[in-house]
mmCIF file of C-alpha atoms and ligand atoms in Angstrom:
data_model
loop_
_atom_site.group_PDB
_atom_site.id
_atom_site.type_symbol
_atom_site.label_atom_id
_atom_site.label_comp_id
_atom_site.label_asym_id
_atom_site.label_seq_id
_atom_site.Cartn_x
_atom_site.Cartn_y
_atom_site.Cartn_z
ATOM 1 C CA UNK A 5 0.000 0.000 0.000
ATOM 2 C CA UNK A 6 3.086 2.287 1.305
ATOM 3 C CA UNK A 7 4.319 1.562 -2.614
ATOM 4 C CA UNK A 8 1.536 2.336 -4.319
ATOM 5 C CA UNK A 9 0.669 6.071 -2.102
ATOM 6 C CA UNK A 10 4.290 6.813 -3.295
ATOM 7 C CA UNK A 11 3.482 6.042 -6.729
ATOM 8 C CA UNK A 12 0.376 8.035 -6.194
ATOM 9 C CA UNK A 13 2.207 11.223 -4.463
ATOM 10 C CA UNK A 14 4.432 10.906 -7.340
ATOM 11 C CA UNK A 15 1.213 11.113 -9.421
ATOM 12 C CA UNK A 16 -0.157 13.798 -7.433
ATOM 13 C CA UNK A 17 3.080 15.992 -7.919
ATOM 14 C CA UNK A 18 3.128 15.724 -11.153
ATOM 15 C CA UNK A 19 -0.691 16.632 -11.225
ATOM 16 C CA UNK A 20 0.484 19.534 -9.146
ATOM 17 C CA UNK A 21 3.039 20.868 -11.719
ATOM 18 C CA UNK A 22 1.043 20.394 -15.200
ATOM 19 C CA UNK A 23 -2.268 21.868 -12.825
ATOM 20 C CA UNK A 24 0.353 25.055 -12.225
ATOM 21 C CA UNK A 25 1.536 25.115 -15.834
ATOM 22 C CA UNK A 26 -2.186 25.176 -17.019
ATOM 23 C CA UNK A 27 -3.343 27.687 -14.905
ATOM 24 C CA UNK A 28 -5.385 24.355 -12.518
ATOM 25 C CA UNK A 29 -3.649 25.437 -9.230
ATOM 26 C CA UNK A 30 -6.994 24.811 -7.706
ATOM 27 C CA UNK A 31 -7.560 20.989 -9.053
ATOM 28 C CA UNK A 32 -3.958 20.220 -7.925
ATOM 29 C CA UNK A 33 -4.645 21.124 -4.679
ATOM 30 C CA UNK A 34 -7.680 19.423 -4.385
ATOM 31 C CA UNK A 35 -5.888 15.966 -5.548
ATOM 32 C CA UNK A 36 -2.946 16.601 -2.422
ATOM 33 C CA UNK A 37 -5.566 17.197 0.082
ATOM 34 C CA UNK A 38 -6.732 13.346 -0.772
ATOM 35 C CA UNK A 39 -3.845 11.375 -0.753
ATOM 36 C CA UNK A 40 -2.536 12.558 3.037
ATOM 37 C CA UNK A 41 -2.357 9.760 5.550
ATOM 38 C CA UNK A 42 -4.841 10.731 8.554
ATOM 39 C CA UNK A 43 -3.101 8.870 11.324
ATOM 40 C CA UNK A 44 -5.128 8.961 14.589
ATOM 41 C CA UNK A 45 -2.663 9.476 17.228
ATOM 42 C CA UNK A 46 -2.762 7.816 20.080
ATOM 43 C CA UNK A 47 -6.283 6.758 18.367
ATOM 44 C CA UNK A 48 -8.965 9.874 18.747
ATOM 45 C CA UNK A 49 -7.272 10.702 21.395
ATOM 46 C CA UNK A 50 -8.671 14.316 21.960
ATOM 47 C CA UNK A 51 -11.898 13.151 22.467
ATOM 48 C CA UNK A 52 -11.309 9.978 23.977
ATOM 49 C CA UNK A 53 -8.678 8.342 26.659
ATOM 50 C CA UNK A 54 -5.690 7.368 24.682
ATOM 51 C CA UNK A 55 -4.794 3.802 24.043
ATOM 52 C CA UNK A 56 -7.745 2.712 24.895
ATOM 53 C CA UNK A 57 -9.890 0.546 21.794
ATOM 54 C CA UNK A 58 -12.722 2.867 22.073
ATOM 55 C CA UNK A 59 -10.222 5.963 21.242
ATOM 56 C CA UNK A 60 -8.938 3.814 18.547
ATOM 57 C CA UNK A 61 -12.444 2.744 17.250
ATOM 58 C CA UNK A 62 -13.307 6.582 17.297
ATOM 59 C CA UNK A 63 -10.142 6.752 14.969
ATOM 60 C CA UNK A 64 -11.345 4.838 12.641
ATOM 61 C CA UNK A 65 -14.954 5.758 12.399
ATOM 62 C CA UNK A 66 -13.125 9.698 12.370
ATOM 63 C CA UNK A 67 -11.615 8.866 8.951
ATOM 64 C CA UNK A 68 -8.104 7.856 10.454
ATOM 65 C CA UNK A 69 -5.974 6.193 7.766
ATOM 66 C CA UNK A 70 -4.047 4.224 10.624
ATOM 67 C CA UNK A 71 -4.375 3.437 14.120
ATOM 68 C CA UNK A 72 -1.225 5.296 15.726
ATOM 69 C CA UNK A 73 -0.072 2.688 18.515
ATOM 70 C CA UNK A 74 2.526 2.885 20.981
ATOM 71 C CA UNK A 75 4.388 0.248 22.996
ATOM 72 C CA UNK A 76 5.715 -0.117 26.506
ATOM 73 C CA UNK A 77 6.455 -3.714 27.783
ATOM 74 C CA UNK A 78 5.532 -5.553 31.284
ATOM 75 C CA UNK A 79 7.402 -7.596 33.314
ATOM 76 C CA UNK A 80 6.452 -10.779 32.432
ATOM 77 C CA UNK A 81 6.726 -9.957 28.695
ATOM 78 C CA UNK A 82 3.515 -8.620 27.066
ATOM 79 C CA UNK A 83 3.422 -5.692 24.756
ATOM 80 C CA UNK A 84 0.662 -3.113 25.805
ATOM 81 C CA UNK A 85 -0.107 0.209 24.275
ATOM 82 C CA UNK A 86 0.518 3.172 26.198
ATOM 83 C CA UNK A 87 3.063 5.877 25.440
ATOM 84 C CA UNK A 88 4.591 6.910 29.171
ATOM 85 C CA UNK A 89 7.048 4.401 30.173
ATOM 86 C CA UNK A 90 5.026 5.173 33.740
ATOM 87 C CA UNK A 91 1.227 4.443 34.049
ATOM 88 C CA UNK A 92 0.795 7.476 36.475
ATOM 89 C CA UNK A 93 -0.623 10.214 33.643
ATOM 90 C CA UNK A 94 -3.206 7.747 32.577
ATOM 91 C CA UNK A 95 -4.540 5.147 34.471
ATOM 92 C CA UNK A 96 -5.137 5.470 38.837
ATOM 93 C CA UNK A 97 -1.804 3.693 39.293
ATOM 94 C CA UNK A 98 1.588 4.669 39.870
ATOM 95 C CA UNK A 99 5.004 2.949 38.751
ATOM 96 C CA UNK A 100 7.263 2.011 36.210
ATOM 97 C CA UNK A 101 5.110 -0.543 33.548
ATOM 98 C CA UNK A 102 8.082 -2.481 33.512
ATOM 99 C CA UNK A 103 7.660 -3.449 37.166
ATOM 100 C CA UNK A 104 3.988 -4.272 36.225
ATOM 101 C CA UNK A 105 2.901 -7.913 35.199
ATOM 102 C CA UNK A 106 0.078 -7.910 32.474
ATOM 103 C CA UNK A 107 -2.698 -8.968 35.281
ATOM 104 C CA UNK A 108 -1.701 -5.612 37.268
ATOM 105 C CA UNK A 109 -2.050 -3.558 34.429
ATOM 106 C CA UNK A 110 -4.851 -4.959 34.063
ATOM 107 C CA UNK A 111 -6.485 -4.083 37.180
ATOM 108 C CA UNK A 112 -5.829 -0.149 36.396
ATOM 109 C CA UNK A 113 -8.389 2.138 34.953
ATOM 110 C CA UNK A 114 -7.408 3.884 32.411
ATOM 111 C CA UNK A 115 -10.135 6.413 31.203
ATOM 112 C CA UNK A 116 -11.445 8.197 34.113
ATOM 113 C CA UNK A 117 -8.463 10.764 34.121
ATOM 114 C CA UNK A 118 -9.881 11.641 30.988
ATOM 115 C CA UNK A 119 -13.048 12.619 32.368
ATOM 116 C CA UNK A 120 -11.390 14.929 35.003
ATOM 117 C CA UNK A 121 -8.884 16.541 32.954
ATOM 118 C CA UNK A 122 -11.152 17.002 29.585
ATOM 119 C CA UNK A 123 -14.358 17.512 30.896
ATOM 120 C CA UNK A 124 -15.375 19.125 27.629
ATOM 121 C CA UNK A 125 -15.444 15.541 26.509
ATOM 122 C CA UNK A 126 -16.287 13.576 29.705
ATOM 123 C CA UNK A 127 -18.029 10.474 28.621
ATOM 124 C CA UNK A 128 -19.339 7.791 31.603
ATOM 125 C CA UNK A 129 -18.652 4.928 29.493
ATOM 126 C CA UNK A 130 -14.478 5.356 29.671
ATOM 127 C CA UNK A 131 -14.464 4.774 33.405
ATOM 128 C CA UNK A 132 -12.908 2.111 33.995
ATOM 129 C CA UNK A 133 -11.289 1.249 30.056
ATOM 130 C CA UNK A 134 -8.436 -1.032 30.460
ATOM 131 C CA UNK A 135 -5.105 -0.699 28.788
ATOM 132 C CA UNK A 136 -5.340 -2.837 25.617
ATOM 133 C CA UNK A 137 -2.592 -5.836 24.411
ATOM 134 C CA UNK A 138 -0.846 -5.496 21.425
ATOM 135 C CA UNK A 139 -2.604 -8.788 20.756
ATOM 136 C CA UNK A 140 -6.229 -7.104 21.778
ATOM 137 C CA UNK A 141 -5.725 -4.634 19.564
ATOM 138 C CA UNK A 142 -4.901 -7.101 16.403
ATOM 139 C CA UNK A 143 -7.617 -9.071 17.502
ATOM 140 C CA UNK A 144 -10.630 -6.392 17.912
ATOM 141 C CA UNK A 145 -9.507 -4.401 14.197
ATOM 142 C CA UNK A 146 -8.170 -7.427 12.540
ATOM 143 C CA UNK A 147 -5.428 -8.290 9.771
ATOM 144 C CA UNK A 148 -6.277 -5.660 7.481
ATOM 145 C CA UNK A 149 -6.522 -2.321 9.646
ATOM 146 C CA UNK A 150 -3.280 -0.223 9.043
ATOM 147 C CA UNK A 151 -1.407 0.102 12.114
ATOM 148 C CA UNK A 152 1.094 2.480 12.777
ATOM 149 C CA UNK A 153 3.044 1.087 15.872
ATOM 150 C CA UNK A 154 6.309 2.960 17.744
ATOM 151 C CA UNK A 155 9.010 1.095 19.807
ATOM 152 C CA UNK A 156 9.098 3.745 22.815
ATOM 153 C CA UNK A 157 12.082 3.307 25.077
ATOM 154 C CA UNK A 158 13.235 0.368 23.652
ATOM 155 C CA UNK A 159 16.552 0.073 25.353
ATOM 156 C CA UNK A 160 15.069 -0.727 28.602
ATOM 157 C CA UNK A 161 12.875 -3.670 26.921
ATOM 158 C CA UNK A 162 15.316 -5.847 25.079
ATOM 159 C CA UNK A 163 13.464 -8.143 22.717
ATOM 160 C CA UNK A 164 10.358 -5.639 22.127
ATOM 161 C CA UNK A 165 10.955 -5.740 18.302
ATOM 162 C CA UNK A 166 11.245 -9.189 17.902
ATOM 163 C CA UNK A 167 7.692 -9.898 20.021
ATOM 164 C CA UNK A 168 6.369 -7.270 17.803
ATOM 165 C CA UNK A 169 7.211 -8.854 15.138
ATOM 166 C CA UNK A 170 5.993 -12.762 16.553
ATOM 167 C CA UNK A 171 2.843 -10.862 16.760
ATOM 168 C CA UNK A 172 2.843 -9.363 13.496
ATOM 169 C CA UNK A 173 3.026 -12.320 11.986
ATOM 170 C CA UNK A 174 0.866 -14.742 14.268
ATOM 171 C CA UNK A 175 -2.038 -12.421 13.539
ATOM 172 C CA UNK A 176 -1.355 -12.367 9.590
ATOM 173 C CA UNK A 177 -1.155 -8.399 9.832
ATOM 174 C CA UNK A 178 -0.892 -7.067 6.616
ATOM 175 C CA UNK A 179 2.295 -5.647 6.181
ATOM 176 C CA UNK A 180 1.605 -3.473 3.165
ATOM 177 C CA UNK A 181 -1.084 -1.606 5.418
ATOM 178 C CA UNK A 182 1.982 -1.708 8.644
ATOM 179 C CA UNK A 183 3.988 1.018 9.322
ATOM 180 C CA UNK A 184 6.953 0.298 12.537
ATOM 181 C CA UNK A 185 8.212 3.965 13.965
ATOM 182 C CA UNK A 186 11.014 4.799 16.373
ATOM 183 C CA UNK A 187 12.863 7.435 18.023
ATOM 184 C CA UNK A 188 15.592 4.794 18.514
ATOM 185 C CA UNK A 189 17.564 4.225 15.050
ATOM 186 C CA UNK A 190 18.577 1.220 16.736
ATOM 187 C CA UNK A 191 15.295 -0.406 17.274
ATOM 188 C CA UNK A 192 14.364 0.094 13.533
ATOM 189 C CA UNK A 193 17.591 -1.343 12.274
ATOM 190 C CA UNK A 194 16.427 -4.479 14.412
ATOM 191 C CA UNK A 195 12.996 -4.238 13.055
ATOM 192 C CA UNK A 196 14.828 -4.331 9.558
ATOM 193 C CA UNK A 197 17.508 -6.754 10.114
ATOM 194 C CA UNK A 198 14.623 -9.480 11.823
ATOM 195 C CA UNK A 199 12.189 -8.438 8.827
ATOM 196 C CA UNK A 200 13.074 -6.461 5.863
ATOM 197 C CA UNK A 201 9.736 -6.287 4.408
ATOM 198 C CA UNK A 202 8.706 -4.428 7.452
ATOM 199 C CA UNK A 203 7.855 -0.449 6.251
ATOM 200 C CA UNK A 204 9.465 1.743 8.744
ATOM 201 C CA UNK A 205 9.555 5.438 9.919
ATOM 202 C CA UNK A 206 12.518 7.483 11.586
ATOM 203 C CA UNK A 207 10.823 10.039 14.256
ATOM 204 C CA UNK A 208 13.069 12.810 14.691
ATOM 205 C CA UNK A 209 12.678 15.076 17.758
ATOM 206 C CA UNK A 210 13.422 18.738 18.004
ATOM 207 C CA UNK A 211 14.141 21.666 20.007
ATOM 208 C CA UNK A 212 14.808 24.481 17.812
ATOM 209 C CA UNK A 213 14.893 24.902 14.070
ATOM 210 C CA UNK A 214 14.872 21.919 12.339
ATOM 211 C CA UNK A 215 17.175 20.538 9.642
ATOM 212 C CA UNK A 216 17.522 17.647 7.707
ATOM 213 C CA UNK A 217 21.103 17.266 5.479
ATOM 214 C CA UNK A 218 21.643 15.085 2.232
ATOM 215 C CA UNK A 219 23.734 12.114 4.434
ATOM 216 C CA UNK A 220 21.221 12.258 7.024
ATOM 217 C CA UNK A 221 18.303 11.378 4.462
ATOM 218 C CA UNK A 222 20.991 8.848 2.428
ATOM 219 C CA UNK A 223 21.624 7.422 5.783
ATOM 220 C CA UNK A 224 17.873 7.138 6.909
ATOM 221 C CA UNK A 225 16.882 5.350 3.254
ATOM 222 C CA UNK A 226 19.290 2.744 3.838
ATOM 223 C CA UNK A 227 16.568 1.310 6.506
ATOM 224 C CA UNK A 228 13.312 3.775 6.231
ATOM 225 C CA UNK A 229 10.519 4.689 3.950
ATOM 226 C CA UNK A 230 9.836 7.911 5.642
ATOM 227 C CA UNK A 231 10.452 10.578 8.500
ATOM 228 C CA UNK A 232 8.259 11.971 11.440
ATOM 229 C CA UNK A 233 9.665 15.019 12.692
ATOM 230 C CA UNK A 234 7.783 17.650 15.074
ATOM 231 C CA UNK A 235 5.518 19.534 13.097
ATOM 232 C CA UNK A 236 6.284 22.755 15.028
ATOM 233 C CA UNK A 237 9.569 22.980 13.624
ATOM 234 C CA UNK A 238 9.110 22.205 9.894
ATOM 235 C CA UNK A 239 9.693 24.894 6.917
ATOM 236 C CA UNK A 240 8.493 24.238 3.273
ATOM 237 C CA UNK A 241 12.457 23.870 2.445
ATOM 238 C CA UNK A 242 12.635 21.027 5.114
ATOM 239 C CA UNK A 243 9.584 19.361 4.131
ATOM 240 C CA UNK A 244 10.114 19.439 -0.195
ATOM 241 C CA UNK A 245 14.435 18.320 0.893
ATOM 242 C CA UNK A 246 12.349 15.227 2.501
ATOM 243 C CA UNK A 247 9.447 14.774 -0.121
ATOM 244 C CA UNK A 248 12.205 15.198 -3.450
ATOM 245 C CA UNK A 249 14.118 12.620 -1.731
ATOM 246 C CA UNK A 250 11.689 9.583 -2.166
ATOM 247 C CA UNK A 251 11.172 9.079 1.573
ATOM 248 C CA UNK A 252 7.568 10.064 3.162
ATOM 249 C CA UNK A 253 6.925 13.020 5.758
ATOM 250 C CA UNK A 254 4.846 12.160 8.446
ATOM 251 C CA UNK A 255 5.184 15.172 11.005
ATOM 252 C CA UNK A 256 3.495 14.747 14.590
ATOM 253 C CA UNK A 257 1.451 15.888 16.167
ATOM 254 C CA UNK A 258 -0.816 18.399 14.546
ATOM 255 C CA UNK A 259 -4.467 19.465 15.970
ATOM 256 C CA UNK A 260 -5.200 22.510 14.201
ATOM 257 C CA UNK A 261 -6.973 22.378 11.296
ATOM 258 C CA UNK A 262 -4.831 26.225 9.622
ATOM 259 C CA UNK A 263 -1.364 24.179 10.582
ATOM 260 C CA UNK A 264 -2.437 20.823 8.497
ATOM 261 C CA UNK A 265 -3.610 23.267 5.973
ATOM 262 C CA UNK A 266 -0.379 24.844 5.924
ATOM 263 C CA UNK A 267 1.531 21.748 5.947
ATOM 264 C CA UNK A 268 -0.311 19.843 3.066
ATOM 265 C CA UNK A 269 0.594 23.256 1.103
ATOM 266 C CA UNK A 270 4.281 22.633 1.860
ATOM 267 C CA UNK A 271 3.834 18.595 0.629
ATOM 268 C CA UNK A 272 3.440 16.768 3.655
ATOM 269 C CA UNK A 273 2.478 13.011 2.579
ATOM 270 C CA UNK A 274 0.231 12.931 5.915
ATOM 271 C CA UNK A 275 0.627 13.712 9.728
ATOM 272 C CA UNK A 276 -0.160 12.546 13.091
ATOM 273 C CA UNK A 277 -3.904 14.072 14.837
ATOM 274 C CA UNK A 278 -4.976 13.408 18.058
ATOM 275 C CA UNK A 279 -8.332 15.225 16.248
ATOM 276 C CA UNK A 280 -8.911 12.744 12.699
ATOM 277 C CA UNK A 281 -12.144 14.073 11.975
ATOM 278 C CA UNK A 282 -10.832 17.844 11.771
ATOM 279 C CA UNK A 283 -7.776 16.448 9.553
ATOM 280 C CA UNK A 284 -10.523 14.751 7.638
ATOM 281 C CA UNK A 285 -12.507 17.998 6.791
ATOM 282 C CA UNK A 286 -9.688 19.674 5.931
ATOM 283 C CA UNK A 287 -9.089 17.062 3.234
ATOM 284 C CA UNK A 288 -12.797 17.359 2.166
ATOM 285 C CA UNK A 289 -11.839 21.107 1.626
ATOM 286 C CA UNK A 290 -13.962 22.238 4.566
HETATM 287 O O1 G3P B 28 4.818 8.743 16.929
HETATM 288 C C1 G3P B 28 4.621 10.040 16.507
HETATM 289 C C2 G3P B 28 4.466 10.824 17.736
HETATM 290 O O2 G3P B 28 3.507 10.150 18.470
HETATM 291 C C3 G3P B 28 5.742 10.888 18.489
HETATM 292 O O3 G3P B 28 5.562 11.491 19.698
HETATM 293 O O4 G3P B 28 5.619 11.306 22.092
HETATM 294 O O5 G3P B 28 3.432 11.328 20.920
HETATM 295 O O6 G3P B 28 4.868 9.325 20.789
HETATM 296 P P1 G3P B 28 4.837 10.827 20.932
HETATM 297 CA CA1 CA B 29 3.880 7.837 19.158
#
């Protein structure tokens, strides 16, 4: 699927151009609204409690192109989504997840701190959501969702990629619609040296104005089909260096509907949302 959206930004470049050239600036920009990835970050999580399935359901029926998922690791093993490394922010418990076994994680609630620190979108139902499995989460969207799943911290859970992975495959996930993302370089050139047919994104973090140089995208095809950086620190010049390279531009993590407008302009071939239904009507043209 990655393949064929390249072939199809390609396309929709080239639409771009000729649309320019004949005076059909409006039609091109029409075709690059359609062909950005909405990926529902965290799922839908501005309305719902993160990493929960109903925040990822609400992703889905919000128009999210993939289910954004990301991974911490218990004690005894099992891969759960949820993004701090601690499961004080958001669930009633307190402590490192690694310390946790699966059965004590799942005894934590994980949506009522939602409802006290949103209550714009308090909903009775999330009291008391569990944190989802990896393997809950293949099971409930099934072999041919996209998933877009991060290794977080994975040098304090040796062997994370390679139960990914076992997963992956024991639940026939479709790896054309599978995207693996990192921070750590490391953990994707594990990802690609256990499976090289495994699509992967570099995230890129940063604190002040961003820039990407020729070696560092050369270095970053070598393993990667694409780059996440922080949206808030993105020019056009970053963002067409990235897109005239061949590799993808996924910036995180952008909830304003002017921003993804902006961004799209610049070529952007999708982004990150806690809010999929606003990226949604943007690429409606609303
Ligand atoms: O994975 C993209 C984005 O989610 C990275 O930041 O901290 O929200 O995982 P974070
Ligand atoms: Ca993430």
């Amino acid at each position: 699927m990655l393949k064929k959206k390249k072939w199809l930004s390609s396309l929709a470049a080239l639409v771009m151009v000729v649309g320019v050239t004949a005076g059909g600036e409006v039609a091109s920009a029409k075709e690059k609204h359609k062909e950005i990835l909405n990926v529902s970050h965290r799922g839908a999580s501005g309305h719902a409690p993160e990493h929960t399935l109903v925040s990822y359901k609400m992703g889905e029926q919000m128009h999210g192109d993939y289910i954004e998922v990301d991974l911490q690791m218990t004690k005894d093993g099992h891969l759960i989504a949820m993004h701090d490394e601690k499961v004080d922010r958001t669930t009633d418990g307190t402590g490192y997840v690694k310390d946790f076994t699966l059965k004590e994680v799942k005894e934590l609630d994980a949506g009522s701190w939602f409802n006290e620190k949103y209550p714009q979108y308090a909903d009775s139902k999330y009291i008391g959501l569990e944190v989802p499995t990896l393997e809950e989460v293949f099971q409930k969207f099934g072999k041919n969702a996209s998933y877009y799943i991060e290794t977080k911290s994975p040098e304090i859970y040796p062997g994370m990629e390679k139960e990914l992975l076992r997963l992956v495959n024991e639940y026939r996930i479709d790896k054309d619609k599978l995207l693996v993302q990192s921070f750590s370089q490391q953990s994707l050139q594990i990802m690609h040296d256990l499976d090289p047919t495994v699509n992967l994104v570099q995230l890129i973090s940063y604190r002040s104005y961003a820039e990407i140089t020729d070696e560092q995208i050369d270095a970053i095809k070598e393993y990667a089909v694409g780059v996440g950086p922080n949206h808030t620190y993105l020019n056009e010049e970053y963002v067409q260096k990235v897109v005239n390279s061949g590799l993808e531009i996924h910036p995180y993590t952008v909830n304003d509907k002017e921003r993804m407008k902006q961004l799209i302009d610049w070529g952007v071939t999708g982004m990150f949302t806690n809010f999929p239904d606003l990226l949604h009507e943007v690429k409606k043209g609303k």
